[in-house]
Short mmCIF file of C-alpha atoms and ligand atoms in Angstrom, two decimals:
data_model
loop_
_atom_site.label_atom_id
_atom_site.label_comp_id
_atom_site.label_asym_id
_atom_site.label_seq_id
_atom_site.Cartn_x
_atom_site.Cartn_y
_atom_site.Cartn_z
CA UNK A 21 -0.06 0.22 -0.13
CA UNK A 22 1.23 3.51 -0.73
CA UNK A 23 1.60 5.29 2.36
CA UNK A 24 3.04 8.44 3.01
CA UNK A 25 4.00 11.30 5.67
CA UNK A 26 0.34 11.73 6.09
CA UNK A 27 -0.08 8.32 7.55
CA UNK A 28 2.70 8.96 10.21
CA UNK A 29 1.16 7.71 13.64
CA UNK A 30 3.38 9.79 15.13
CA UNK A 31 1.90 12.90 13.66
CA UNK A 32 -0.26 15.48 16.17
CA UNK A 33 -2.50 18.58 15.33
CA UNK A 34 -2.49 21.91 16.86
CA UNK A 35 -5.84 21.40 17.18
CA UNK A 36 -5.98 19.61 20.46
CA UNK A 37 -9.36 17.59 20.13
CA UNK A 38 -8.03 15.88 17.25
CA UNK A 39 -5.45 14.27 19.46
CA UNK A 40 -7.57 12.37 21.51
CA UNK A 41 -7.42 8.66 21.54
CA UNK A 42 -11.12 7.91 20.59
CA UNK A 43 -11.42 10.89 17.93
CA UNK A 44 -12.94 9.77 14.89
CA UNK A 45 -11.14 12.78 13.07
CA UNK A 46 -7.44 12.79 13.80
CA UNK A 47 -5.07 14.42 11.56
CA UNK A 48 -4.31 11.17 9.61
CA UNK A 49 -8.21 11.28 8.54
CA UNK A 50 -9.12 14.61 7.06
CA UNK A 51 -12.90 13.79 5.77
CA UNK A 52 -14.76 16.25 3.64
CA UNK A 53 -18.08 17.43 4.21
CA UNK A 54 -20.67 20.29 3.01
CA UNK A 55 -21.36 22.39 5.98
CA UNK A 56 -22.96 25.77 6.95
CA UNK A 57 -23.70 27.52 10.07
CA UNK A 58 -27.21 27.99 10.97
CA UNK A 59 -27.43 31.68 9.96
CA UNK A 60 -25.75 30.73 6.18
CA UNK A 61 -27.98 29.55 3.22
CA UNK A 62 -24.87 28.79 1.21
CA UNK A 63 -23.02 25.30 1.72
CA UNK A 64 -19.13 25.34 1.77
CA UNK A 65 -16.95 22.53 1.77
CA UNK A 66 -14.80 21.66 4.93
CA UNK A 67 -12.37 19.17 6.47
CA UNK A 68 -12.71 17.67 9.69
CA UNK A 69 -10.03 18.11 12.36
CA UNK A 70 -11.03 17.09 15.80
CA UNK A 71 -14.29 18.66 16.68
CA UNK A 72 -13.49 21.64 14.43
CA UNK A 73 -14.14 22.09 10.72
CA UNK A 74 -11.51 23.82 8.64
CA UNK A 75 -13.18 25.85 5.88
CA UNK A 76 -11.68 24.83 2.66
CA UNK A 77 -13.32 28.31 0.88
CA UNK A 78 -11.46 30.57 3.12
CA UNK A 79 -8.65 32.68 1.59
CA UNK A 80 -6.05 31.50 4.12
CA UNK A 81 -6.43 27.93 3.00
CA UNK A 82 -7.01 28.46 -0.52
CA UNK A 83 -3.59 30.27 -0.62
CA UNK A 84 -1.96 26.72 0.64
CA UNK A 85 -3.66 24.98 -2.75
CA UNK A 86 -2.96 24.67 -6.40
CA UNK A 87 -5.21 27.05 -8.23
CA UNK A 88 -7.51 24.11 -9.68
CA UNK A 89 -7.93 22.61 -6.47
CA UNK A 90 -8.55 26.01 -4.46
CA UNK A 91 -11.28 26.55 -7.12
CA UNK A 92 -12.94 23.24 -6.85
CA UNK A 93 -12.90 23.94 -2.89
CA UNK A 94 -15.22 27.02 -3.38
CA UNK A 95 -17.97 25.27 -4.75
CA UNK A 96 -20.85 23.87 -2.50
CA UNK A 97 -20.27 20.42 -2.95
CA UNK A 98 -17.51 17.97 -3.82
CA UNK A 99 -18.29 16.94 -7.43
CA UNK A 100 -15.59 19.49 -9.13
CA UNK A 101 -13.09 18.15 -6.77
CA UNK A 102 -13.97 14.73 -6.93
CA UNK A 103 -13.45 14.97 -10.86
CA UNK A 104 -9.80 16.31 -10.66
CA UNK A 105 -8.73 12.96 -9.57
CA UNK A 106 -6.05 11.59 -7.11
CA UNK A 107 -3.36 13.54 -7.59
CA UNK A 108 -5.53 16.65 -6.90
CA UNK A 109 -6.96 14.72 -3.62
CA UNK A 110 -3.54 13.83 -2.68
CA UNK A 111 -2.36 17.18 -2.79
CA UNK A 112 -5.33 18.65 -0.90
CA UNK A 113 -4.72 16.25 2.19
CA UNK A 114 -0.96 16.62 2.09
CA UNK A 115 -1.13 20.65 2.29
CA UNK A 116 -3.98 20.16 4.71
CA UNK A 117 -1.84 17.64 6.86
CA UNK A 118 1.05 20.09 6.97
CA UNK A 119 -0.79 23.10 7.68
CA UNK A 120 -2.57 21.38 10.51
CA UNK A 121 0.20 19.73 12.25
CA UNK A 122 1.55 20.69 15.69
CA UNK A 123 4.50 23.09 15.04
CA UNK A 124 3.19 24.40 11.47
CA UNK A 125 4.12 27.82 10.69
CA UNK A 126 0.80 28.40 9.23
CA UNK A 127 -1.00 27.68 12.64
CA UNK A 128 -2.09 31.67 13.21
CA UNK A 129 -3.24 31.94 9.45
CA UNK A 130 -5.26 28.83 9.33
CA UNK A 131 -6.77 28.88 12.71
CA UNK A 132 -8.94 31.76 11.44
CA UNK A 133 -10.68 29.29 9.05
CA UNK A 134 -12.00 26.80 11.82
CA UNK A 135 -15.36 26.72 12.58
CA UNK A 136 -16.62 24.42 15.67
CA UNK A 137 -18.68 21.43 14.50
CA UNK A 138 -21.19 21.85 17.12
CA UNK A 139 -22.38 25.00 15.15
CA UNK A 140 -22.97 23.45 11.72
CA UNK A 141 -25.07 21.84 9.80
CA UNK A 142 -24.38 19.55 7.06
CA UNK A 143 -25.59 19.03 3.43
CA UNK A 144 -25.34 16.17 1.00
CA UNK A 145 -21.33 16.26 0.18
CA UNK A 146 -22.33 15.89 -3.50
CA UNK A 147 -24.57 16.16 -6.22
CA UNK A 148 -25.68 12.53 -6.72
CA UNK A 149 -26.54 11.66 -10.23
CA UNK A 150 -26.96 7.82 -9.58
CA UNK A 151 -27.18 5.45 -6.64
CA UNK A 152 -26.13 1.83 -7.33
CA UNK A 153 -26.46 -0.57 -4.09
CA UNK A 154 -24.81 -3.76 -4.25
CA UNK A 155 -25.03 -7.02 -2.38
CA UNK A 156 -21.45 -8.02 -1.27
CA UNK A 157 -22.06 -9.83 1.90
CA UNK A 158 -22.48 -13.39 1.48
CA UNK A 159 -23.80 -13.65 5.16
CA UNK A 160 -26.48 -11.12 4.50
CA UNK A 161 -27.64 -12.51 1.07
CA UNK A 162 -27.54 -16.23 2.52
CA UNK A 163 -29.65 -14.99 5.63
CA UNK A 164 -32.22 -13.06 3.76
CA UNK A 165 -32.25 -15.52 1.14
CA UNK A 166 -33.19 -18.05 3.55
CA UNK A 167 -36.40 -16.04 4.49
CA UNK A 168 -37.61 -15.26 1.15
CA UNK A 169 -36.74 -18.75 -0.43
CA UNK A 170 -35.90 -21.41 1.96
CA UNK A 171 -35.17 -23.78 -0.58
CA UNK A 172 -32.62 -22.00 -2.21
CA UNK A 173 -31.36 -19.12 -0.01
CA UNK A 174 -28.29 -18.59 -2.50
CA UNK A 175 -29.23 -18.05 -6.17
CA UNK A 176 -26.54 -19.50 -8.56
CA UNK A 177 -25.36 -16.26 -9.83
CA UNK A 178 -24.39 -14.89 -6.65
CA UNK A 179 -20.69 -16.30 -6.33
CA UNK A 180 -20.01 -15.41 -10.11
CA UNK A 181 -21.75 -11.57 -10.03
CA UNK A 182 -21.16 -8.75 -7.76
CA UNK A 183 -25.15 -8.54 -7.64
CA UNK A 184 -26.88 -4.84 -7.59
CA UNK A 185 -29.94 -2.78 -8.45
CA UNK A 186 -29.92 0.48 -9.49
CA UNK A 187 -31.54 2.68 -6.68
CA UNK A 188 -32.91 6.22 -6.16
CA UNK A 189 -30.51 9.01 -5.99
CA UNK A 190 -33.21 11.64 -4.95
CA UNK A 191 -34.24 10.37 -1.75
CA UNK A 192 -30.56 9.95 -0.37
CA UNK A 193 -30.54 12.06 2.70
CA UNK A 194 -27.97 13.54 5.20
CA UNK A 195 -27.51 12.50 8.65
CA UNK A 196 -30.35 13.90 10.97
CA UNK A 197 -33.04 14.07 8.66
CA UNK A 198 -36.31 12.39 9.40
CA UNK A 199 -37.55 9.03 7.69
CA UNK A 200 -41.34 9.16 6.91
CA UNK A 201 -42.66 5.62 7.29
CA UNK A 202 -43.48 4.57 3.74
CA UNK A 203 -46.88 2.98 2.52
CA UNK A 204 -47.37 0.64 -0.25
CA UNK A 205 -49.07 -2.41 -1.78
CA UNK A 206 -48.76 -5.07 1.25
CA UNK A 207 -49.89 -8.76 0.70
CA UNK A 208 -50.84 -9.65 4.15
CA UNK A 209 -50.43 -13.29 5.55
CA UNK A 210 -53.24 -15.44 4.72
CA UNK A 211 -54.50 -13.03 2.16
CA UNK A 212 -54.90 -13.55 -1.59
CA UNK A 213 -54.98 -9.92 -2.71
CA UNK A 214 -52.63 -6.91 -1.78
CA UNK A 215 -53.80 -3.55 0.35
CA UNK A 216 -52.46 -0.53 0.46
CA UNK A 217 -51.18 0.60 3.88
CA UNK A 218 -48.08 1.80 5.70
CA UNK A 219 -45.37 -0.66 6.23
CA UNK A 220 -45.26 -2.86 9.20
CA UNK A 221 -42.12 -4.39 8.68
CA UNK A 222 -39.85 -0.98 8.33
CA UNK A 223 -35.92 -1.97 8.62
CA UNK A 224 -32.43 -0.55 8.20
CA UNK A 225 -29.50 -1.54 6.34
CA UNK A 226 -25.79 -1.06 7.78
CA UNK A 227 -23.89 -0.21 4.73
CA UNK A 228 -20.88 1.30 3.27
CA UNK A 229 -21.59 4.07 0.82
CA UNK A 230 -18.67 4.69 -2.11
CA UNK A 231 -18.49 7.98 -3.95
CA UNK A 232 -16.94 7.80 -7.10
CA UNK A 233 -14.36 10.45 -8.15
CA UNK A 234 -13.26 10.21 -11.74
CA UNK A 235 -15.86 8.91 -13.85
CA UNK A 236 -15.31 6.85 -17.02
CA UNK A 237 -16.42 7.59 -20.69
CA UNK A 238 -19.25 5.67 -22.29
CA UNK A 239 -18.04 2.51 -23.50
CA UNK A 240 -14.87 2.32 -21.95
CA UNK A 241 -14.97 -0.22 -19.11
CA UNK A 242 -12.52 0.59 -15.94
CA UNK A 243 -10.13 -2.31 -15.41
CA UNK A 244 -9.98 -3.61 -11.88
CA UNK A 245 -6.41 -2.79 -11.61
CA UNK A 246 -7.51 0.97 -11.88
CA UNK A 247 -10.68 0.73 -9.87
CA UNK A 248 -9.21 2.65 -6.94
CA UNK A 249 -7.83 5.40 -8.85
CA UNK A 250 -11.99 6.26 -9.53
CA UNK A 251 -12.71 5.96 -5.93
CA UNK A 252 -13.22 9.50 -3.86
CA UNK A 253 -13.78 7.82 -0.78
CA UNK A 254 -16.47 6.43 1.78
CA UNK A 255 -19.15 7.52 3.94
CA UNK A 256 -21.88 5.27 6.21
CA UNK A 257 -25.08 4.31 4.49
CA UNK A 258 -28.42 3.39 5.87
CA UNK A 259 -30.46 1.73 3.18
CA UNK A 260 -33.95 2.03 4.75
CA UNK A 261 -36.07 -1.17 3.62
CA UNK A 262 -39.84 -1.58 3.98
CA UNK A 263 -39.61 -5.72 4.13
CA UNK A 264 -43.77 -6.15 3.63
CA UNK A 265 -43.33 -4.18 0.27
CA UNK A 266 -40.17 -5.84 -0.66
CA UNK A 267 -41.23 -9.28 -0.53
CA UNK A 268 -44.55 -8.58 -2.63
CA UNK A 269 -42.68 -6.49 -5.49
CA UNK A 270 -39.04 -7.76 -5.68
CA UNK A 271 -39.59 -10.28 -7.99
CA UNK A 272 -38.72 -10.58 -11.06
CA UNK A 273 -37.09 -6.89 -11.21
CA UNK A 274 -35.79 -6.52 -7.66
CA UNK A 275 -36.61 -4.11 -5.14
CA UNK A 276 -38.26 -0.63 -6.09
CA UNK A 277 -40.36 1.34 -3.71
CA UNK A 278 -39.52 -0.72 -0.84
CA UNK A 279 -36.09 1.08 -0.78
CA UNK A 280 -36.47 4.27 -2.80
CA UNK A 281 -38.35 6.14 -0.19
CA UNK A 282 -35.27 7.29 1.74
CA UNK A 283 -31.58 6.68 2.26
CA UNK A 284 -29.61 8.07 4.94
CA UNK A 285 -25.49 8.55 4.51
CA UNK A 286 -23.09 10.31 7.09
CA UNK A 287 -21.98 13.91 6.02
CA UNK A 288 -18.03 13.31 6.14
CA UNK A 289 -16.33 11.36 3.39
CA UNK A 290 -13.32 9.77 4.38
CA UNK A 291 -10.86 9.87 1.28
CA UNK A 292 -9.52 6.53 -0.14
CA UNK A 293 -6.03 7.96 1.07
CA UNK A 294 -6.88 7.67 4.59
CA UNK A 295 -8.20 4.20 4.19
CA UNK A 296 -5.09 2.61 2.98
CA UNK A 297 -3.53 1.46 6.38
CA UNK A 298 -6.76 -0.19 6.95
CA UNK A 299 -6.98 -2.49 3.77
CA UNK A 300 -6.91 -6.13 4.02
CA UNK A 301 -5.94 -9.22 2.12
CA UNK A 302 -9.09 -10.54 0.46
CA UNK A 303 -9.66 -14.11 -0.51
CA UNK A 304 -12.12 -16.42 -1.89
CA UNK A 305 -12.80 -19.75 -0.52
CA UNK A 306 -10.69 -22.61 -2.47
CA UNK A 307 -13.95 -24.57 -2.93
CA UNK A 308 -15.78 -21.41 -4.47
CA UNK A 309 -15.90 -20.40 -8.20
CA UNK A 310 -12.83 -17.89 -8.46
CA UNK A 311 -13.47 -14.59 -9.97
CA UNK A 312 -13.75 -14.24 -13.68
CA UNK A 313 -10.55 -12.37 -15.13
CA UNK A 314 -12.11 -8.87 -15.48
CA UNK A 315 -12.73 -9.31 -11.47
CA UNK A 316 -9.33 -10.63 -10.50
CA UNK A 317 -6.21 -8.69 -9.88
CA UNK A 318 -3.26 -9.68 -7.31
CA UNK A 319 -3.40 -6.05 -6.26
CA UNK A 320 -6.94 -6.50 -5.20
CA UNK A 321 -6.46 -9.84 -3.87
CA UNK A 322 -3.37 -8.50 -1.67
CA UNK A 323 -5.31 -5.59 0.01
CA UNK A 324 -8.83 -5.34 -1.51
CA UNK A 325 -10.81 -5.95 1.81
CA UNK A 326 -11.51 -3.05 4.06
CA UNK A 327 -11.49 -3.41 7.78
CA UNK A 328 -14.09 -0.64 8.68
CA UNK A 329 -16.16 -1.96 11.81
CA UNK A 330 -19.68 -0.72 11.28
CA UNK A 331 -21.78 -0.48 14.43
CA UNK A 332 -26.06 0.21 14.35
CA UNK A 333 -27.68 1.32 17.74
CA UNK A 334 -31.36 2.28 18.40
CA UNK A 335 -33.11 4.90 20.82
CA UNK A 336 -36.75 4.10 21.09
CA UNK A 337 -39.30 7.13 22.19
CA UNK A 338 -39.42 5.33 25.71
CA UNK A 339 -35.45 4.99 26.09
CA UNK A 340 -35.19 8.86 24.98
CA UNK A 341 -37.90 9.74 27.39
CA UNK A 342 -36.16 7.82 30.40
CA UNK A 343 -32.83 9.16 29.12
CA UNK A 344 -31.24 5.71 28.32
CA UNK A 345 -28.32 5.41 25.87
CA UNK A 346 -28.50 3.89 22.61
CA UNK A 347 -28.46 0.31 22.43
CA UNK A 348 -26.30 -1.55 20.38
CA UNK A 349 -28.01 -3.84 17.63
CA UNK A 350 -24.83 -5.14 15.83
CA UNK A 351 -21.25 -4.66 15.40
CA UNK A 352 -19.42 -6.21 11.88
CA UNK A 353 -16.27 -5.60 9.84
CA UNK A 354 -16.60 -4.54 6.09
CA UNK A 355 -13.42 -7.00 5.55
CA UNK A 356 -15.98 -10.30 5.35
CA UNK A 357 -17.49 -9.05 1.99
CA UNK A 358 -17.58 -11.44 -0.66
CA UNK A 359 -16.65 -8.81 -3.39
CA UNK A 360 -14.17 -6.00 -2.96
CA UNK A 361 -14.93 -2.41 -4.09
CA UNK A 362 -12.56 -2.68 -7.01
CA UNK A 363 -14.89 -5.23 -8.09
CA UNK A 364 -18.05 -3.41 -7.78
CA UNK A 365 -16.47 -0.81 -10.12
CA UNK A 366 -14.85 -3.31 -12.51
CA UNK A 367 -18.13 -5.24 -12.64
CA UNK A 368 -20.46 -1.81 -12.97
CA UNK A 369 -18.74 -0.75 -15.90
CA UNK A 370 -17.80 -4.05 -17.92
CA UNK A 371 -20.85 -3.34 -20.09
CA UNK A 372 -19.59 0.27 -20.80
CA UNK A 373 -21.51 1.64 -18.37
CA UNK A 374 -19.97 5.42 -17.62
CA UNK A 375 -19.88 6.27 -14.05
CA UNK A 376 -19.86 9.99 -13.18
CA UNK A 377 -18.11 12.05 -10.34
CA UNK A 378 -20.68 12.15 -7.19
CA UNK A 379 -21.89 8.84 -8.23
CA UNK A 380 -22.79 6.78 -5.25
CA UNK A 381 -22.52 2.81 -4.80
CA UNK A 382 -23.70 1.16 -1.78
CA UNK A 383 -21.77 -2.08 -0.51
CA UNK A 384 -25.09 -3.79 0.28
CA UNK A 385 -25.64 -4.64 4.11
CA UNK A 386 -22.39 -5.72 5.96
CA UNK A 387 -23.47 -8.55 7.74
CA UNK A 388 -20.43 -10.69 9.50
CA UNK A 389 -20.47 -14.48 10.09
CA UNK A 390 -21.64 -14.40 13.68
CA UNK A 391 -25.38 -13.52 14.63
CA UNK A 392 -24.43 -10.43 16.80
CA UNK A 393 -22.93 -9.22 13.20
CA UNK A 394 -26.04 -8.92 11.21
CA UNK A 395 -26.73 -5.55 9.93
CA UNK A 396 -30.45 -5.35 9.53
CA UNK A 397 -33.55 -6.22 11.55
CA UNK A 398 -34.65 -8.95 9.38
CA UNK A 399 -31.53 -10.93 10.04
CA UNK A 400 -31.47 -10.30 13.86
CA UNK A 401 -35.05 -11.30 14.43
CA UNK A 402 -35.67 -14.19 11.95
CA UNK A 403 -37.65 -12.25 9.80
CA UNK A 404 -39.48 -10.71 12.69
CA UNK A 405 -40.37 -13.89 14.17
CA UNK A 406 -37.76 -13.61 17.09
CA UNK A 407 -38.14 -9.91 18.48
CA UNK A 408 -35.00 -8.46 20.01
CA UNK A 409 -35.49 -7.81 23.43
CA UNK A 410 -34.13 -4.35 24.31
CA UNK A 411 -32.13 -3.14 27.72
CA UNK A 412 -35.62 -1.56 28.88
CA UNK A 413 -37.49 -4.69 28.23
CA UNK A 414 -39.26 -3.03 24.84
CA UNK A 415 -39.34 -5.53 22.10
CA UNK A 416 -38.61 -5.04 18.38
CA UNK A 417 -39.18 -7.04 15.44
CA UNK A 418 -39.18 -3.83 13.08
CA UNK A 419 -38.86 -0.09 13.58
CA UNK A 420 -41.72 1.68 15.37
CA UNK A 421 -42.50 5.24 14.79
CA UNK A 422 -39.94 7.72 16.97
CA UNK A 423 -37.28 4.94 16.79
CA UNK A 424 -33.75 6.29 15.84
CA UNK A 425 -31.14 4.40 14.22
CA UNK A 426 -27.50 5.42 14.30
CA UNK A 427 -24.84 3.87 12.32
CA UNK A 428 -21.20 4.67 13.35
CA UNK A 429 -17.73 3.26 11.41
CA UNK A 430 -14.15 3.29 12.55
CA UNK A 431 -11.00 1.58 11.62
CA UNK A 432 -8.41 0.44 14.04
CA UNK A 433 -5.11 -1.11 13.32
CA UNK A 434 -1.85 -1.59 15.56
CA UNK A 435 0.82 0.89 14.53
CA UNK A 436 -1.77 3.56 13.03
CA UNK A 437 -3.97 5.75 14.67
CA UNK A 438 -7.67 5.16 15.08
CA UNK A 439 -9.51 6.52 12.59
CA UNK A 440 -13.88 7.11 12.47
CA UNK A 441 -16.48 7.80 9.54
CA UNK A 442 -18.66 9.68 12.07
CA UNK A 443 -22.15 8.74 12.31
CA UNK A 444 -25.34 8.71 10.32
CA UNK A 445 -28.68 8.91 11.90
CA UNK A 446 -32.34 8.88 11.08
CA UNK A 447 -35.60 8.96 13.26
CA UNK A 448 -38.73 7.32 12.00
CA UNK A 449 -41.88 9.35 11.71
CA UNK A 450 -45.49 8.28 11.22
CA UNK A 451 -46.57 7.97 7.68
CA UNK A 452 -49.23 9.92 6.16
CA UNK A 453 -52.04 7.65 5.48
CA UNK A 454 -52.26 6.51 1.83
CA UNK A 455 -54.69 7.87 -0.43
CA UNK A 456 -58.11 5.84 -0.93
CA UNK A 457 -57.09 3.15 1.52
CA UNK A 458 -58.22 -0.15 0.21
CA1 CA B 513 -29.37 -2.42 0.55
#
């Protein structure tokens, strides 16, 4: 892996909060977001350092950057910076790292461009043209498949194709925005005909979101060896799912309205370069089909897996009223994924499909092999048949109005500084009654 001075675990920042051992945003991370203060209308691009945001549109920061990078950093979203490519991203990271280091001669000039994160509101980090959601956890695919098709949990194409469907970009929202319970066609148990009603099986899915940086021209696939040059960075992604709508609609063309009502992402995009220390070897079990040549690359096998730990927690209305802490639902690492991010990119473009800067690729629910590593309620509760018992003795088969789900992500490795993805939260609001209820 190409590590450089920005990954040095000995680096400390003159922003003291960045040096705390549990900080999500140490100087080795430097993720980017679109933010504004509550008084402002326009979003700006910022980099997180400890509990502060460095305003990249500030002239004292721009003075450290090449003109093209400085210009891209004056936009309200990251698309232009994403399209500039890895050399520009690396230039930005290096110069921010040097300016924010303890002992930097830039400290006084740069300190004027800091804003406390608790004063900030966040927007979507990019204009998202397209959202594609993959299905890369074989543990999730098998568990959900067992509920939907007990006779054949894993379909025969799963071990050959990084399965995906085209999601909905317009309903991707940033952490903190509420999620309205969807209504739709649902076929209730024992009934021959569907009704239109509010979902009773609302669920979350713990995923990683991958932002595409540089796109590819139409009809020019991205070879797997080059895939990471097109990856700008990652966010947390909650693919809210209405299981009862999904069960009735998903065959033969896949999920549609069961997923398109809302997707929540975290505001901070952690760059590809910051993730390098946390990449791991990726292996395919010997007895399984080995990837076809366009999905096979020795470099990807050497370090294509990402050891990012994802957690989901819940706070219910009653827990909130009683002042109880959030309850852990699951914890699992993305390194268990059956397909790598490079394989997702290579497969997405093998037919010549063009990716565009700001496109969002979901990894699919990241469940690990253990029972406590399942990234959705449908898995944790065996399809709702075995409700979870929460610490205050409430039971949950699926989400109820007022429930708040929080995703968290972090990377830890001996010899490197812990780095985090922040959080992605969403609270469920009651749905509007459907028109002409059946
Ligand atoms: Ca999903």
